[in-house]
Short mmCIF file of C-alpha atoms in Angstrom, two decimals:
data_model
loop_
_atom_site.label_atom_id
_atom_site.label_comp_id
_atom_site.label_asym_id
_atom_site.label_seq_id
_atom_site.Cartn_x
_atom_site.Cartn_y
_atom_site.Cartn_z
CA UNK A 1 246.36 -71.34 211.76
CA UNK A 2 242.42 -70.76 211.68
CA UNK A 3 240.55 -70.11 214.88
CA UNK A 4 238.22 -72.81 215.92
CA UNK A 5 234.90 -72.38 215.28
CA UNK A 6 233.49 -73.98 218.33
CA UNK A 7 235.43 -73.84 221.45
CA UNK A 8 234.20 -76.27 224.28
CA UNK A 9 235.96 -75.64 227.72
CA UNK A 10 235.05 -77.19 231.37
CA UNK A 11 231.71 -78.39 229.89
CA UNK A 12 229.25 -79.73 232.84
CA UNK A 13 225.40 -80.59 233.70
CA UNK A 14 224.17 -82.38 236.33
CA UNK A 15 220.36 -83.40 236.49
CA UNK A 16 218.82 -84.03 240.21
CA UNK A 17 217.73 -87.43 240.62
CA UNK A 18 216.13 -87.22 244.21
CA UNK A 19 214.77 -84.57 246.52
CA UNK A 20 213.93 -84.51 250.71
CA UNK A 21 210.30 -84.12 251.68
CA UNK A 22 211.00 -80.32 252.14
CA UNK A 23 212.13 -80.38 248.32
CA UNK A 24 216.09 -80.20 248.47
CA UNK A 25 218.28 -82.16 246.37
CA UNK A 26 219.71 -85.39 247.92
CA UNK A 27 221.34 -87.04 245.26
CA UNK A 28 222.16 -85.65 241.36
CA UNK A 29 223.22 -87.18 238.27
CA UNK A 30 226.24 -85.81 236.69
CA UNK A 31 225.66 -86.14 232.99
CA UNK A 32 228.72 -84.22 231.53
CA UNK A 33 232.06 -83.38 233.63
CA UNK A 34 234.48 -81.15 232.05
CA UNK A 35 234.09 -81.75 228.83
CA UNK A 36 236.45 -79.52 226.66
CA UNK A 37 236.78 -79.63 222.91
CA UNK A 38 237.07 -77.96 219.75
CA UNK A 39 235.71 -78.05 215.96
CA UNK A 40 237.80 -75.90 213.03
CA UNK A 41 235.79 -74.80 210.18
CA UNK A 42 234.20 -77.62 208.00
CA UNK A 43 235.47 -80.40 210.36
CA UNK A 44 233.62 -83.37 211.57
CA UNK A 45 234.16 -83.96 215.18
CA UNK A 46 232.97 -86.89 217.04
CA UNK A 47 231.62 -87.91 219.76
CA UNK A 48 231.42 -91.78 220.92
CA UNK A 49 231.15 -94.06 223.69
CA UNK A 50 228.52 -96.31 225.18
CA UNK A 51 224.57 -95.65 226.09
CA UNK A 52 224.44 -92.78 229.22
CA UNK A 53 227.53 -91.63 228.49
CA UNK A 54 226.63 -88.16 228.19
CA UNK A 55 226.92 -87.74 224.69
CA UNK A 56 223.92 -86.44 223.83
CA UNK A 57 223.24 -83.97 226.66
CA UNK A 58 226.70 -82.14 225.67
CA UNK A 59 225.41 -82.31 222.54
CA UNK A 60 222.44 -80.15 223.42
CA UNK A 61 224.32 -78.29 226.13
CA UNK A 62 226.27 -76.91 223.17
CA UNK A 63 222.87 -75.48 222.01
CA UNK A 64 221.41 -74.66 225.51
CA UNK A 65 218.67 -77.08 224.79
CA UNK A 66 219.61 -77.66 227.95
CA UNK A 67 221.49 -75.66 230.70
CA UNK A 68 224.68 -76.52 231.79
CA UNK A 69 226.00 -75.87 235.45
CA UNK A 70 229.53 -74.49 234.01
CA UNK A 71 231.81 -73.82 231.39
CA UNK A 72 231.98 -71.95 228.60
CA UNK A 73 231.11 -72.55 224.73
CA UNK A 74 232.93 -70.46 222.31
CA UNK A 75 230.96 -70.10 218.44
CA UNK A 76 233.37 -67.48 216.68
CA UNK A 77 234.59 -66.58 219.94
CA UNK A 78 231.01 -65.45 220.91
CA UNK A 79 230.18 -67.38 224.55
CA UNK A 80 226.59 -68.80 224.00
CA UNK A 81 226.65 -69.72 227.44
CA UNK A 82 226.35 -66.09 228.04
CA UNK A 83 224.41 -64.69 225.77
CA UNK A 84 220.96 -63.55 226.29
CA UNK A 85 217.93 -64.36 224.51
CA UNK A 86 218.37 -62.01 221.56
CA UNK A 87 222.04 -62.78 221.15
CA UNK A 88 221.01 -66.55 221.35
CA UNK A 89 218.39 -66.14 218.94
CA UNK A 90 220.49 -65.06 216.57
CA UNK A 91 223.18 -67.91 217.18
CA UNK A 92 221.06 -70.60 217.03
CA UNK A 93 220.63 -69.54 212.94
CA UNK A 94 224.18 -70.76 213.05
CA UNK A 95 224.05 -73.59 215.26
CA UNK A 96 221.15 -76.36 214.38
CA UNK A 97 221.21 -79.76 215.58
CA UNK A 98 219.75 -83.29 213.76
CA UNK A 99 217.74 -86.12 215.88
CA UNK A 100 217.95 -89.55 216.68
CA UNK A 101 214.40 -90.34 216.06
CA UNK A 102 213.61 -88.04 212.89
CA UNK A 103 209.64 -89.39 213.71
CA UNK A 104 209.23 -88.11 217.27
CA UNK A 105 210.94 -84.72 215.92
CA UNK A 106 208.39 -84.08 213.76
CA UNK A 107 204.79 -82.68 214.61
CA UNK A 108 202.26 -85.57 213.09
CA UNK A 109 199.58 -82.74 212.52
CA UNK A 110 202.16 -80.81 210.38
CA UNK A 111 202.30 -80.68 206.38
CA UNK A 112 206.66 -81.41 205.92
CA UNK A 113 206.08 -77.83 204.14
CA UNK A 114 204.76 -76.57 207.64
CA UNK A 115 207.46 -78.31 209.59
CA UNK A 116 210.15 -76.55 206.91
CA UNK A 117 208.58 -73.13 206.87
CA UNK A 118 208.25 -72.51 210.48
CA UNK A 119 212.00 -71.46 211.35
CA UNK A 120 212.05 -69.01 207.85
CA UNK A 121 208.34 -67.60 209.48
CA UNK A 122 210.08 -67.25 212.78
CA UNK A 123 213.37 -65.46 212.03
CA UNK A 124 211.79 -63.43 209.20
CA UNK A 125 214.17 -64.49 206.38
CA UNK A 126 211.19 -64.86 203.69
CA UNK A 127 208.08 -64.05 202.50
CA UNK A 128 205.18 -66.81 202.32
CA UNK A 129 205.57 -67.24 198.48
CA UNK A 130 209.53 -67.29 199.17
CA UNK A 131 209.14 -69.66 201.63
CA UNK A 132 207.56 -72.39 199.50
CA UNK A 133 210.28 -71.97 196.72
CA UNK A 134 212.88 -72.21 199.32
CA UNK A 135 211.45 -75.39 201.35
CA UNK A 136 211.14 -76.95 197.17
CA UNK A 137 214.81 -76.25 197.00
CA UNK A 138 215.59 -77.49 200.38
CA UNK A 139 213.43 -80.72 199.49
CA UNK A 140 215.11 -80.97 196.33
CA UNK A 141 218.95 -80.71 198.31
CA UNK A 142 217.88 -83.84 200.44
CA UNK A 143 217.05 -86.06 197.72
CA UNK A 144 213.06 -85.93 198.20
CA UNK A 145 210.63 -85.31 195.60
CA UNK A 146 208.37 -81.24 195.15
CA UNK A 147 204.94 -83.41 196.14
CA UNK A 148 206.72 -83.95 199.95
CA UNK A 149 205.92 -80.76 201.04
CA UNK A 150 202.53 -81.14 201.10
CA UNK A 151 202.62 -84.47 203.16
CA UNK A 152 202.77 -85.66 206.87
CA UNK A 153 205.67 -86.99 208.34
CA UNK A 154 203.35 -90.65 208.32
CA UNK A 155 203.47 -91.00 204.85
CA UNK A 156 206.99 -91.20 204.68
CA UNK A 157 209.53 -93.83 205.62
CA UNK A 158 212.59 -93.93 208.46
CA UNK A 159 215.16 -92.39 205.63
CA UNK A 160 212.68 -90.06 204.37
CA UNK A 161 211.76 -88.23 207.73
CA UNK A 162 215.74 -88.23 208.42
CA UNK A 163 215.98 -86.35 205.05
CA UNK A 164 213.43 -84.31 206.65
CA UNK A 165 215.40 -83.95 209.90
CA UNK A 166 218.51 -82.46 207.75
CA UNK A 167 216.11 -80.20 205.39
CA UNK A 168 214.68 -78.52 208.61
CA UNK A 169 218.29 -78.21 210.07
CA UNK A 170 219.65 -76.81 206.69
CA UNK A 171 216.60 -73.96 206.65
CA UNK A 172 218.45 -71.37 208.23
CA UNK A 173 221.99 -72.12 206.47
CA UNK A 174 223.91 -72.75 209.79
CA UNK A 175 227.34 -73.33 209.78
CA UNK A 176 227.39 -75.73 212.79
CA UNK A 177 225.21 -79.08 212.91
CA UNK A 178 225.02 -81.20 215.82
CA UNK A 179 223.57 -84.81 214.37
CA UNK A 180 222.64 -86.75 217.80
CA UNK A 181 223.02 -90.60 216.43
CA UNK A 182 221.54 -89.46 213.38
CA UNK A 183 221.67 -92.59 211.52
CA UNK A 184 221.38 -95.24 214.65
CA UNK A 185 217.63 -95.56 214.06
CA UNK A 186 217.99 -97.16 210.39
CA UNK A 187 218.66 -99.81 208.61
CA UNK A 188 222.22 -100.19 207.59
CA UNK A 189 221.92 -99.36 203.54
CA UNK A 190 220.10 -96.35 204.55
CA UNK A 191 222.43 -95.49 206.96
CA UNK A 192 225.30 -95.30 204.46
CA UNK A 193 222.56 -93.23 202.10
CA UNK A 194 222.87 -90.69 204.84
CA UNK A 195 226.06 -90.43 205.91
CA UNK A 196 226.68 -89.85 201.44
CA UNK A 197 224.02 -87.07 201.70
CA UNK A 198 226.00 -85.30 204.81
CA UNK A 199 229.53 -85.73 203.54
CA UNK A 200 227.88 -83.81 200.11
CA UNK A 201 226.27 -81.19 202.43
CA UNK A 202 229.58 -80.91 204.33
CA UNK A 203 231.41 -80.14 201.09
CA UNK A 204 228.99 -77.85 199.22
CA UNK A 205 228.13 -75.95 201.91
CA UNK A 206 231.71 -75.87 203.84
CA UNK A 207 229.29 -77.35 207.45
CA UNK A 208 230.90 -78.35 210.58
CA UNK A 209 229.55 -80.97 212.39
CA UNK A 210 229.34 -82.01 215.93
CA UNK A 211 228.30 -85.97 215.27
CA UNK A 212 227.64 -88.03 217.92
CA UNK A 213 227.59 -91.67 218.01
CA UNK A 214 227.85 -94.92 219.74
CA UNK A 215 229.33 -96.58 216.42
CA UNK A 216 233.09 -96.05 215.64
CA UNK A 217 232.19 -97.67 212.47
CA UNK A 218 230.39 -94.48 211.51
CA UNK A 219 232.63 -92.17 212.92
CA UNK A 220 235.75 -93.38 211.09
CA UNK A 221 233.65 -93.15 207.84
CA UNK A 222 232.50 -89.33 208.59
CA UNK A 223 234.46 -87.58 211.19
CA UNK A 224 238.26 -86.78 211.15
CA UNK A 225 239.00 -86.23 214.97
CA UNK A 226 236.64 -87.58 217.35
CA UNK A 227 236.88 -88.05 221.64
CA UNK A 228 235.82 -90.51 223.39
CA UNK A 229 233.18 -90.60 226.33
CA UNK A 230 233.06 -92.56 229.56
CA UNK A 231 230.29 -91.63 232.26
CA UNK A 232 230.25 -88.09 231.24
CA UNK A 233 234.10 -87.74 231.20
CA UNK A 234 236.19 -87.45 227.79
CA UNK A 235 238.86 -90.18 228.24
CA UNK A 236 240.73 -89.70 224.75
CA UNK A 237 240.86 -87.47 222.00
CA UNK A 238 242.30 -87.23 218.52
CA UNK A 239 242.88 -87.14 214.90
CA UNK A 240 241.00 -90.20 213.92
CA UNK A 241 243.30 -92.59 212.23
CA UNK A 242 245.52 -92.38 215.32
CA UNK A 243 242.58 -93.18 217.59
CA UNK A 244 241.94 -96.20 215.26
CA UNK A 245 245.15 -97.13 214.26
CA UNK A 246 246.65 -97.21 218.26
CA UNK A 247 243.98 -96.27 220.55
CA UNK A 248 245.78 -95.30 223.96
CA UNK A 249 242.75 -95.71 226.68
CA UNK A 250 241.54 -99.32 227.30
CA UNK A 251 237.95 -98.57 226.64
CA UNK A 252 239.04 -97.04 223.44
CA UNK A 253 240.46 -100.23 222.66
CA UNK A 254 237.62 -102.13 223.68
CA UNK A 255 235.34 -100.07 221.23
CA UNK A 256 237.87 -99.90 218.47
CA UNK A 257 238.01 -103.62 218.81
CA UNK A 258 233.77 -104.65 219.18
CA UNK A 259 233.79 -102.36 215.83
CA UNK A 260 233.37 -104.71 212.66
CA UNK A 261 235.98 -104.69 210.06
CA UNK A 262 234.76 -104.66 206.55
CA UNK A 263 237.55 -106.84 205.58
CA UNK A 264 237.18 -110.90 205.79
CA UNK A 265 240.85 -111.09 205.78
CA UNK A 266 241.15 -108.65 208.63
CA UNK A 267 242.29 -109.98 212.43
CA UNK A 268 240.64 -108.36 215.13
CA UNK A 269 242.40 -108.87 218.37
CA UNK A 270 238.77 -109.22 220.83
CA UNK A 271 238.96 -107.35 224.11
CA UNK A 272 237.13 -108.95 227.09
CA UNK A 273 234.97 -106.64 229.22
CA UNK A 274 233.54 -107.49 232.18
CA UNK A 275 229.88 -105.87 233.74
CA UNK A 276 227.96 -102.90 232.72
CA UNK A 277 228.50 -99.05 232.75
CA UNK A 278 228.47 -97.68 236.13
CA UNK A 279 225.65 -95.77 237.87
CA UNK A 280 226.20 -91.89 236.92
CA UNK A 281 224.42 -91.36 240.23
CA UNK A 282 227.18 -93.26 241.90
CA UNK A 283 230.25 -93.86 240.29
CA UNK A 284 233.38 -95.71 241.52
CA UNK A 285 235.84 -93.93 242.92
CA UNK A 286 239.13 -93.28 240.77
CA UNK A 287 238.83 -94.02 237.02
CA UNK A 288 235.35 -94.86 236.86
CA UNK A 289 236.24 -97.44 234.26
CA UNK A 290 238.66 -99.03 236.48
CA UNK A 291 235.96 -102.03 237.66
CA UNK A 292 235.42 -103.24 233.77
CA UNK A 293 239.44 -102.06 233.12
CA UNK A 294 241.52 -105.26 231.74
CA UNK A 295 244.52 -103.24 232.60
CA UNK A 296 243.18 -101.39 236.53
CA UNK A 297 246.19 -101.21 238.82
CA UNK A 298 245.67 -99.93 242.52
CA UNK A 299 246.06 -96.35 241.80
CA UNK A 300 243.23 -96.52 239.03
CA UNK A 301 241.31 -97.57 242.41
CA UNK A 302 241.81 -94.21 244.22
CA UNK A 303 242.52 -91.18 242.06
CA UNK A 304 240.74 -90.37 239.18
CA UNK A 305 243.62 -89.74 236.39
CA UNK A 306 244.95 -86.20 235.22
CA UNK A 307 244.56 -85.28 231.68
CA UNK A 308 247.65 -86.20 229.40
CA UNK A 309 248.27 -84.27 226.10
CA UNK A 310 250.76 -86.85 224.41
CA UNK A 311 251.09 -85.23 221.50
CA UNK A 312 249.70 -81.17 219.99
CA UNK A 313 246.87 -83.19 218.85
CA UNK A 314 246.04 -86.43 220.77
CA UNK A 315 245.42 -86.73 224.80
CA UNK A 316 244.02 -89.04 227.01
CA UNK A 317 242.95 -89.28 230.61
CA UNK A 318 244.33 -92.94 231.82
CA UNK A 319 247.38 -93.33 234.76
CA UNK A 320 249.59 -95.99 232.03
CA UNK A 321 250.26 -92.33 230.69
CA UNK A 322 251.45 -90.10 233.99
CA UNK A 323 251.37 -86.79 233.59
CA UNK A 324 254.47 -84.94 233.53
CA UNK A 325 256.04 -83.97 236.86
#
């Protein structure tokens, strides 16, 4: 059986939200709690679940675009989490990541060609006249015409700076791309122009992705396993058609459910959830998703539930699964 190629264990990060008049910290955030996961070569794995669910900063905890307080991420059984700055350097050619907002992820003074150029200038991998013929080919790879490269990221549309987003990703030839909500931002024909251009990437150039979204639409389309997020906890995980097909957690259910079906004929059974996600600052005690749970009992109340693993490749963190005794 292959290794993984990125191994996510105990994954946490905690941001401080308030601070005494002598500076201490009085109160904290916790973003992601021990998130664990893994990606096999050329796999899509994703991540879902709600707004503030901490989806996006393990996403760029992965990448140490920002620090997390513990655990350990495994790329080829190297720890980045360890590594120093040369060793990291070196990683992140493997290891690239796609944005939300293409625009805001783009420098407005910049020529594209610039913007492109820029991580070949700063790891050395080509001379200046190399460096146009690769950003052309690069260009060329995303659907966009030669003339881009000499334009700002103004001139172009939503799609177009996305395809922009994935060219500068793609400079380096990385073998792991995280794509934070990377078609949220557009409209919904473009989106599926998108998601066609990664699946092609993903199978020419044998990519794994780490794609995170709040869509399970999406995610059935692109990934094959995917876990599912609630207040910075993973409360499910699996091979995709299983999550779909019998989702085991009630928020799973709840956002399998809310998902459209592109089938008139199709019966969705509606879920009803009450309130809003909890505080991350404060959240309830036990399950945190016990207050909006259709299915809480007392015990969902008090302890927070273990982790399950109900089959070699599916788990889930809920108490209408006990652990094992």
């Amino acid at each position: 059986m292959n290794a993984p190629l990125l191994e996510v264990r105990g994954l946490s990060k905690s941001f401080a939200a308030a601070h005494n008049i002598l500076g201490a910290v009085t109160a904290r955030v916790h973003a992601v709690v021990g998130v664990s996961f893994a990606v096999m070569p050329g796999e899509a794995f994703g991540l879902v679940g709600e707004s503030g669910c901490g989806k996006s900063t393990t996403g760029r905890a992965l990448l140490r675009l920002v620090e997390p307080d513990a655990g350990s991420v495994l790329f080829k059984g190297q720890d980045v989490l360890r590594a120093g700055a040369r060793r990291v350097r070196r990683l992140r050619r493997q290891m690239q990541i796609i944005f939300q907002d293409p625009y805001s992820s783009l420098n407005p003074r910049r020529t594209i060609g610039q913007a492109l150029s820029e991580p070949l200038r700063v790891h050395r991998l080509a001379g200046r006249r190399e460096r146009r013929a690769r950003i052309a080919a690069l260009l060329a790879e995303v659907g966009l015409p030669p003339d881009a490269i000499d334009k700002y990221p103004h001139e172009f549309s939503g799609g177009q700076r996305q395809r922009i987003g994935i060219a500068r990703a793609l400079a380096l030839d990385p073998e792991l791309i995280v794509a934070d909500e990377p078609v949220s931002a557009l409209d919904v024909s473009i989106q599926a122009q998108i998601l066609v251009l990664l699946r092609g990437l993903q199978q020419r150039r044998g990519l794994s992705f780490v794609f995170i979204s709040h869509d399970l639409g999406v995610v059935r389309h692109f990934c094959g396993s995917v876990a599912v997020m609630y207040l910075g906890h993973i409360v499910e995980r699996g091979p995709v058609p299983a999550i779909f097909d019998a989702p085991l957690h009630p928020y799973t259910q709840v956002l399998r459910n809310a998902s459209p079906v592109p089938d008139p004929k199709a019966r969705v059974a509606m879920t009803r959830l009450d309130g809003e996600v909890a505080s991350a600052l404060a959240p309830p005690p036990g399950c945190h998703f016990h207050p909006r749970c259709p299915q809480a009992m007392e015990v969902c109340r008090a302890v927070y539930p273990e982790w399950v693993q109900v089959t070699p490749e599916r788990g889930v963190a809920c108490h209408l699964y006990p652990a094992a005794r």
